[in-house]
Coordinates of C-alpha atoms and ligand atoms in Angstrom, one line a residue:
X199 CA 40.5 6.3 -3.2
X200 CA 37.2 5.2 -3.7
X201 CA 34.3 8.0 -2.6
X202 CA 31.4 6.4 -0.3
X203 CA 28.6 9.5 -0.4
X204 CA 26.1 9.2 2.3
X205 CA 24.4 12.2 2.2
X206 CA 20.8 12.4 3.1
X207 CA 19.6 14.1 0.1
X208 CA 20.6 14.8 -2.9
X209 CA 22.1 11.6 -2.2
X210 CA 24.2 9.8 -4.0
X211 CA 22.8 8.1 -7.4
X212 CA 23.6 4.8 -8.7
X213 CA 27.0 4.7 -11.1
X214 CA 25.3 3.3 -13.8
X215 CA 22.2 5.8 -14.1
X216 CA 25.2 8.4 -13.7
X217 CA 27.1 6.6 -16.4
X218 CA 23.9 6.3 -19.3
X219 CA 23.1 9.6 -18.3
X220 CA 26.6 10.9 -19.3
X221 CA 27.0 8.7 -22.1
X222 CA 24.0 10.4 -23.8
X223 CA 23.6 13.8 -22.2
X224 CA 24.6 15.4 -25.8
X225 CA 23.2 13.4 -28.2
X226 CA 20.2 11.4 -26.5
X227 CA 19.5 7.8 -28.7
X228 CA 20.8 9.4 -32.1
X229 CA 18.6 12.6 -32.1
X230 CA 21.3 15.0 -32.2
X231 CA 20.3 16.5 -28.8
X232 CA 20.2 16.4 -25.3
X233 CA 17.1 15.2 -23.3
X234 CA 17.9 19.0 -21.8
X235 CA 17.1 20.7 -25.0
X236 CA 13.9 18.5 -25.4
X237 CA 10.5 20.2 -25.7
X238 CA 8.2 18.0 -23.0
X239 CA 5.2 18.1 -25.8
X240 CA 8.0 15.9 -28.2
X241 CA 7.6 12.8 -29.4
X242 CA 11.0 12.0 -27.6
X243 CA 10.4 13.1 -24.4
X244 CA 6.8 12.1 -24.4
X245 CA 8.0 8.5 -24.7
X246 CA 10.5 8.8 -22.3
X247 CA 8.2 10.1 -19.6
X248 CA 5.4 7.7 -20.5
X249 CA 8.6 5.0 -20.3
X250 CA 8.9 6.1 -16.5
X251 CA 5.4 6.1 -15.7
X252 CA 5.1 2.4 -16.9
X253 CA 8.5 1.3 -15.0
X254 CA 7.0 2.9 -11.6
X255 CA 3.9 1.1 -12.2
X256 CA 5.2 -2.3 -13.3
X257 CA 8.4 -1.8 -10.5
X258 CA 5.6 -0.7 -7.5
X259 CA 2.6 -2.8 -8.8
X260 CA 0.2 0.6 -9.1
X261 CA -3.3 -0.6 -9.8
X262 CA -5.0 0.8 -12.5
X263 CA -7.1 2.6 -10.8
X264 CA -4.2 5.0 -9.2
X265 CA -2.8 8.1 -11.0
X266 CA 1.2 8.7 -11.2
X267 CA 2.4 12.5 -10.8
X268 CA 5.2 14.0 -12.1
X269 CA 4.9 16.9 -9.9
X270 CA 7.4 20.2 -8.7
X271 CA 7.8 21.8 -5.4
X272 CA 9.5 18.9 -3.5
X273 CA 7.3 17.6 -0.7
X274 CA 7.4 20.3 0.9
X275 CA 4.6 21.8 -1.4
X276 CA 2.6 18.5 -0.9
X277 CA 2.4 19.0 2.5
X278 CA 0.1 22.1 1.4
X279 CA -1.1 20.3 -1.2
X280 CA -2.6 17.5 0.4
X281 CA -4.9 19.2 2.6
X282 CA -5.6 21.9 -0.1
X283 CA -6.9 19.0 -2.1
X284 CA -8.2 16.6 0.4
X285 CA -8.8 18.7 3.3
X286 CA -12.1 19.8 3.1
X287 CA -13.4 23.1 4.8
X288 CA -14.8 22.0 8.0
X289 CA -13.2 18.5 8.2
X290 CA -10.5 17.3 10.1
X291 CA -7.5 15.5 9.3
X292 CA -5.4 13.2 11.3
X293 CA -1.4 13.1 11.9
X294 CA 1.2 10.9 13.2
X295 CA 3.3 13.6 14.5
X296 CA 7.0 11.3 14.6
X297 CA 9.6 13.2 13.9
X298 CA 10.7 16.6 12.3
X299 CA 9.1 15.9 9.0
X300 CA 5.9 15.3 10.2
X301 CA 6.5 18.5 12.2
X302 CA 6.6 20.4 9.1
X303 CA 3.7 18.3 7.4
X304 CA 1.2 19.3 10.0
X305 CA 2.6 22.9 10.6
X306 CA 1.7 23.1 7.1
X307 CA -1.4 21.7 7.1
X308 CA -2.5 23.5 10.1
X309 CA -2.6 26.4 7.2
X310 CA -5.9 25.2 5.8
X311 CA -8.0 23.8 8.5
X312 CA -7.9 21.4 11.7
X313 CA -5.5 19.0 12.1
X314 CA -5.9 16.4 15.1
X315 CA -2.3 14.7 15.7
X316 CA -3.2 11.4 16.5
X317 CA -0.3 10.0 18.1
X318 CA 3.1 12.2 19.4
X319 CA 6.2 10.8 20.0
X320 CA 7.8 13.6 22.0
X321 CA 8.2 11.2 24.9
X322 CA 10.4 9.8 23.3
X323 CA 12.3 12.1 21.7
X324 CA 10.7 10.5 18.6
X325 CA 13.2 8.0 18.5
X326 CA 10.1 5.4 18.4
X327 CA 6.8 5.0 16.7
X328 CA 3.3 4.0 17.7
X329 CA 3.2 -0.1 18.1
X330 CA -1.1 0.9 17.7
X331 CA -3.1 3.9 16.5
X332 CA -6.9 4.7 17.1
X333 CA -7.6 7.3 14.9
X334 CA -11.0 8.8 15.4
X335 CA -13.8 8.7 13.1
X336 CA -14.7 10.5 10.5
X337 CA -10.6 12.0 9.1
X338 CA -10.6 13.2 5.7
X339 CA -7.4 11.5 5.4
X340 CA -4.5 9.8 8.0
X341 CA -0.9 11.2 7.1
X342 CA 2.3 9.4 8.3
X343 CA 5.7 9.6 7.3
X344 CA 7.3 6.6 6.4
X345 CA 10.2 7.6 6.8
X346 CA 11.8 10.1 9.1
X347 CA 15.0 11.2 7.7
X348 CA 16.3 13.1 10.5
X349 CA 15.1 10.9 13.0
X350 CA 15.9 7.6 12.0
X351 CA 12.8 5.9 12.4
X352 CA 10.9 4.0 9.9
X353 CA 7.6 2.3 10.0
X354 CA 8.0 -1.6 9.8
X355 CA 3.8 -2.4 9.1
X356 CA 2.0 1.0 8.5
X357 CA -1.3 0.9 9.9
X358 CA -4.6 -0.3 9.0
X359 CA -6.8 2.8 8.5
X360 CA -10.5 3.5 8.0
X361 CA -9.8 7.1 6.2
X362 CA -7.7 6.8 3.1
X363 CA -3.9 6.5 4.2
X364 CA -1.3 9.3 3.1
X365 CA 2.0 8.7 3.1
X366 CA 5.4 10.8 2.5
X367 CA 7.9 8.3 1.5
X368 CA 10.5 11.0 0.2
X369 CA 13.0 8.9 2.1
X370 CA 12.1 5.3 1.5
X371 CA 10.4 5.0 -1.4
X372 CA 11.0 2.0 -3.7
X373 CA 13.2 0.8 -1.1
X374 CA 11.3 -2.5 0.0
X375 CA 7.9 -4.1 -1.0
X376 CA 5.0 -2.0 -1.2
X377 CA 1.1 -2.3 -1.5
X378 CA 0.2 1.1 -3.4
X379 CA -3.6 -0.4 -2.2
X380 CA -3.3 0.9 0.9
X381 CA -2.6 4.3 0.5
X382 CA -4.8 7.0 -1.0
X383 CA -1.9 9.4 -1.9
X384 CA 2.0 8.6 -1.5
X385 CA 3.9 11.4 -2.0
X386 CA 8.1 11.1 -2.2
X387 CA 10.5 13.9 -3.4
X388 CA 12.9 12.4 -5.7
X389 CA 16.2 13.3 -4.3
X390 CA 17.0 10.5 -1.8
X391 CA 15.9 7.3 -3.7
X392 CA 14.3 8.1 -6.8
X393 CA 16.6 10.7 -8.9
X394 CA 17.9 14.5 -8.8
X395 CA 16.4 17.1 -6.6
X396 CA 13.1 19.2 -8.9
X397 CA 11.0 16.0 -9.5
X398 CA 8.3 15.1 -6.8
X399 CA 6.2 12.4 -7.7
X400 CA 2.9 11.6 -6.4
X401 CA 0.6 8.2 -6.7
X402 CA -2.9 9.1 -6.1
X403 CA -6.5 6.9 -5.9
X404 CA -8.7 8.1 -8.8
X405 CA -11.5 8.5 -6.3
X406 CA -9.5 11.3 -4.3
X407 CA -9.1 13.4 -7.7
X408 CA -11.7 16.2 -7.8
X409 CA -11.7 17.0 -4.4
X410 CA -9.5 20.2 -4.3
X411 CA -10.7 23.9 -2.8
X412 CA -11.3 26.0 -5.6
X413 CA -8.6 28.3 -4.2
X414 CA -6.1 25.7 -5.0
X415 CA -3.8 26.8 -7.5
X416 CA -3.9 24.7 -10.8
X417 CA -0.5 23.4 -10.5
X418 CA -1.0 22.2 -6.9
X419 CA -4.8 20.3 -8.0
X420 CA -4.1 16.9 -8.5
X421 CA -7.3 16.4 -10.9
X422 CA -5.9 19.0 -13.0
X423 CA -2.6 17.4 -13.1
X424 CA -3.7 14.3 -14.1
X425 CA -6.0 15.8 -16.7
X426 CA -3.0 17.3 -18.4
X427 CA -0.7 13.9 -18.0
X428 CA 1.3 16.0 -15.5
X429 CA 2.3 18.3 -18.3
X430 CA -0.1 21.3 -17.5
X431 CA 2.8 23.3 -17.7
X432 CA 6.7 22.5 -18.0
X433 CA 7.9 19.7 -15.7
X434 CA 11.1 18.9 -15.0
X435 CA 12.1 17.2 -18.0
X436 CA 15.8 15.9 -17.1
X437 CA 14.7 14.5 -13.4
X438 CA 12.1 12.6 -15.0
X439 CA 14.2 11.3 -17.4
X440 CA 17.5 10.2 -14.9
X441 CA 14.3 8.9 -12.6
X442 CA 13.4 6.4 -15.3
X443 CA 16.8 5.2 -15.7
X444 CA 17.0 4.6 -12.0
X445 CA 13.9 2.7 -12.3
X446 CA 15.3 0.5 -15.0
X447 CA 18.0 -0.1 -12.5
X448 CA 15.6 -1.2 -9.7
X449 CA 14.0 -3.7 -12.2
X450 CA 17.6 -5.0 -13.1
X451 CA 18.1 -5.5 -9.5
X452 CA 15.5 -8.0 -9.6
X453 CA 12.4 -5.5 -8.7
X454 CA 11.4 -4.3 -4.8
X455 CA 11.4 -7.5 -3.4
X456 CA 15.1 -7.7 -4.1
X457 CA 16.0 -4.1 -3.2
X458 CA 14.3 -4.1 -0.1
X459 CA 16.9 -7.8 0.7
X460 CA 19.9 -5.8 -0.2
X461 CA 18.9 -2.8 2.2
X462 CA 18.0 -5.3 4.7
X463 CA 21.2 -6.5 4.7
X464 CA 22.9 -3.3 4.8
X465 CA 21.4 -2.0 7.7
X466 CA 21.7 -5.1 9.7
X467 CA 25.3 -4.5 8.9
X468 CA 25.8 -1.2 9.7
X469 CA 23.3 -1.4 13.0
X470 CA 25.3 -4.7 13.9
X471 CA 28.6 -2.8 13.7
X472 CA 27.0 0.5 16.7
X473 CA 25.4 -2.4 18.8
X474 CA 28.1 -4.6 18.9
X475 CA 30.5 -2.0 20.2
X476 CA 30.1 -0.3 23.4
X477 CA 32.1 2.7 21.3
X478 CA 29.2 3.4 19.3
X479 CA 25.5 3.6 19.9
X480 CA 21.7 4.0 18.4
X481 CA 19.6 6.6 19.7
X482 CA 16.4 4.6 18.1
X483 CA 14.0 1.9 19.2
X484 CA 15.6 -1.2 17.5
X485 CA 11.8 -2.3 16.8
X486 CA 11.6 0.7 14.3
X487 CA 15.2 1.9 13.0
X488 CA 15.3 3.2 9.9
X489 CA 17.3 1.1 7.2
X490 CA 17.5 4.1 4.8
X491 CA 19.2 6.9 7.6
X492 CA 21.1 5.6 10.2
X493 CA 22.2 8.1 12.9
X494 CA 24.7 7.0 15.6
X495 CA 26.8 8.8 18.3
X496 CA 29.9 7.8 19.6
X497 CA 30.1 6.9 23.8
X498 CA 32.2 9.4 23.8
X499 CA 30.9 12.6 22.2
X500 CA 34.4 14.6 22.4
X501 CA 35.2 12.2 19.8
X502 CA 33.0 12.8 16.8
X503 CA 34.8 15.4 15.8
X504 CA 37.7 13.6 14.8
X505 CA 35.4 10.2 13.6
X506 CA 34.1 12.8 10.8
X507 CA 37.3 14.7 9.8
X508 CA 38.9 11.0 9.3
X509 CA 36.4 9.6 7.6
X510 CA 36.4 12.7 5.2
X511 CA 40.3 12.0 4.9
X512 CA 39.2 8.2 3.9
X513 CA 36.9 8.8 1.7
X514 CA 33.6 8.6 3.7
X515 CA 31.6 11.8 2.7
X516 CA 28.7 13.4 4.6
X517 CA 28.5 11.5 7.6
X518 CA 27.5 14.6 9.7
X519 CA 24.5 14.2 11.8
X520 CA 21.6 16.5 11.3
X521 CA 22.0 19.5 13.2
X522 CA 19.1 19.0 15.3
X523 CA 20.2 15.6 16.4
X524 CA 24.0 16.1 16.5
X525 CA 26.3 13.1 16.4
X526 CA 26.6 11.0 12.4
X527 CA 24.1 9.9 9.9
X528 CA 24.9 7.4 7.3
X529 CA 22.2 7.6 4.9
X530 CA 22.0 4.7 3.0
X531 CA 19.5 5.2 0.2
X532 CA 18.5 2.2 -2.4
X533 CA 21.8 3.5 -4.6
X534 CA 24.5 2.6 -1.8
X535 CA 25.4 -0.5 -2.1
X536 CA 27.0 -3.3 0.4
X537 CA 30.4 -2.0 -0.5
X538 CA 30.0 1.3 0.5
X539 CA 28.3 0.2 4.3
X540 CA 31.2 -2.5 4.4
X541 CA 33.7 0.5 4.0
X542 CA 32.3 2.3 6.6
X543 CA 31.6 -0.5 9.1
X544 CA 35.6 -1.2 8.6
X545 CA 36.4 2.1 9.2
X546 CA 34.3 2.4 12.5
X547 CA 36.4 -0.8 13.6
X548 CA 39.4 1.0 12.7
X549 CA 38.5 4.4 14.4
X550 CA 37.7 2.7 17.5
X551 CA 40.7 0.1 17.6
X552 CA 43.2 3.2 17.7
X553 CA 40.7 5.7 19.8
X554 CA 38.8 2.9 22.1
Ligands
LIG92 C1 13.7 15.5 2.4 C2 12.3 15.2 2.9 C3 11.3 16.2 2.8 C4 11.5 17.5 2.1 O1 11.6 17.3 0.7 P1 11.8 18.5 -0.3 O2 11.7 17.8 -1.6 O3 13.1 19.2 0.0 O4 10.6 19.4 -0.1 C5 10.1 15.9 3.3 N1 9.8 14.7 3.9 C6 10.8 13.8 4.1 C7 10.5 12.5 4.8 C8 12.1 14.0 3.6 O5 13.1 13.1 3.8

């Protein structure tokens, strides 16, 4: 029986990386040892950082004039570091508040001065986002999240901003087109589309480097990471490495524009399947549904139970809904393919032919 993994992170990578990375975990290109025994100041694992860099570059089109992190923490520490570095004392910094990541962003960030949230979507039940946003004047910066995970909502055209633009894509990163020139900082932990959990990659504007509180610890100063080629101390060596194979597999694929057409397609799958059955249904705006985490409830809630112990039994793994929101989530990161949402959609139709 095949094995469909939807987790929402660590999610599932895709079999190839998994299958180099295997294939040369002992003896990495002839060396006689493992990209885990590497020193990071090596020749070897020098190039094979640098070769990531360049792929996340050429695959995102980073201008020159933007620095690429290979940070740790997770982006949970950036939401600390971004105001630590960007926040200065005395200024103010604006927040889309949509969902339970931004929660924790500007919880965070309410650590080291005033954050104004700019637009709330508790109305809601953040299940939507802001069609318009009229930040003040005068932000240090504008954070959003891309993405929200738990909530299922994504953001189809981010907003035109005056202040520089931050974004945490941890979720949907490298999943469709982007324009790095909008954004002063994107900032993405690797686990959901770029690689394994430890790596946490940042893309910066060279004009925001500099800018950090002298309290901030090294580590967490952007300029000082850069300085150092984001090897001011250890990094972690192995995620960097299994990231750069999955960006040679997003390049294979035929680059952004062709992995944000696959997950397109995917999601109008999957989100055709909930709305074309009174069985099922969305909880989120269909203007804004995320194609990346898809969380759905059953008409009949008594039900879910047994909807996620069979589709264990069949192979469909981590389907459980967040425990916030209850109900299923199929998260279908960049490394899922069509197969795996075509599994599920045929079990759903299953389920509900013998239960409906
Ligand atoms: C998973 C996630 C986080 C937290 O990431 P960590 O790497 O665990 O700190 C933050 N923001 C979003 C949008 C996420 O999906």
């Amino acid at each position: 029986m095949t094995t469909w993994n939807f987790a929402a992170g660590p999610a599932m990578l895709p079999p190839p990386v998994l299958e180099r990375a295997a294939a040369e975990l002992a003896d990495w290109h002839g060396t006689g040892v493992s990209v885990l025994e590497m020193s990071h100041r090596g020749r070897e694992f020098t190039g094979i950082a640098e070769r990531a860099e360049a792929r996340l570059r050429e695959l995102a089109a980073v201008p020159d004039d933007y620095r690429v992190l290979f940070l740790q923490g997770g982006a949970t520490l950036q939401f600390a570091a971004v105001p630590l570095n960007l926040l200065p004392p005395g200024g103010r910094a604006g927040y889309v508040h949509s969902g339970a990541w931004a929660k924790k962003a500007i919880e965070e960030a309410r650590r080291y001065g005033e954050v104004e949230v700019v637009w709330d979507g508790a109305d809601s039940g953040y299940t939507t986002l802001p069609r318009e946003l009229d930040p003040p004047p005068g932000l240090a910066y504008l954070h959003v999240t891309s993405n929200e995970t738990i909530g299922g909502v994504q953001w189809q055209e981010l907003p035109e901003t005056e202040a520089p633009l931050v974004a945490d894509m941890s979720s949907d990163v490298l999943s469709r087109p982007l324009d790095v020139s909008r954004f002063g900082l994107i900032y993405a932990g690797a686990q959901k589309n770029l690689g394994p959990a430890g790596l946490t990659v940042v893309i910066v504007r060279d004009e925001l480097l500099g800018r950090a509180r002298p309290e901030t610890p090294t580590a967490v100063d952007y300029r000082a990471q850069a300085d150092a080629g984001s090897m001011l101390n250890t990094p972690p060596t192995f995620a960097i490495y299994v990231a750069g194979l999955v960006f040679d597999w997003l390049a294979e694929l035929g680059g952004l524009e062709a992995v944000g057409a696959r997950n397109a397609g995917k999601a109008a799958l999957l989100y055709g399947a909930i709305d074309g059955s009174g069985f099922y249904e969305s909880p989120v705006d269909p203007a804004v549904r995320s194609a990346m985490n898809v969380p759905f409830r059953l008409a009949d809630r008594g039900l879910e139970p047994a909807f996620l112990a069979e589709a264990a039994d069949a192979g469909l793994r981590e389907l459980k809904g967040h425990r916030s929101v209850g109900g299923m989530r199929a998260s279908i990161y960049n490394a899922m393919p069509l197969e795996g949402v075509q599994a599920l959609v045929a079990f759903m139709r299953e389920f509900e032919r013998r239960h409906g």
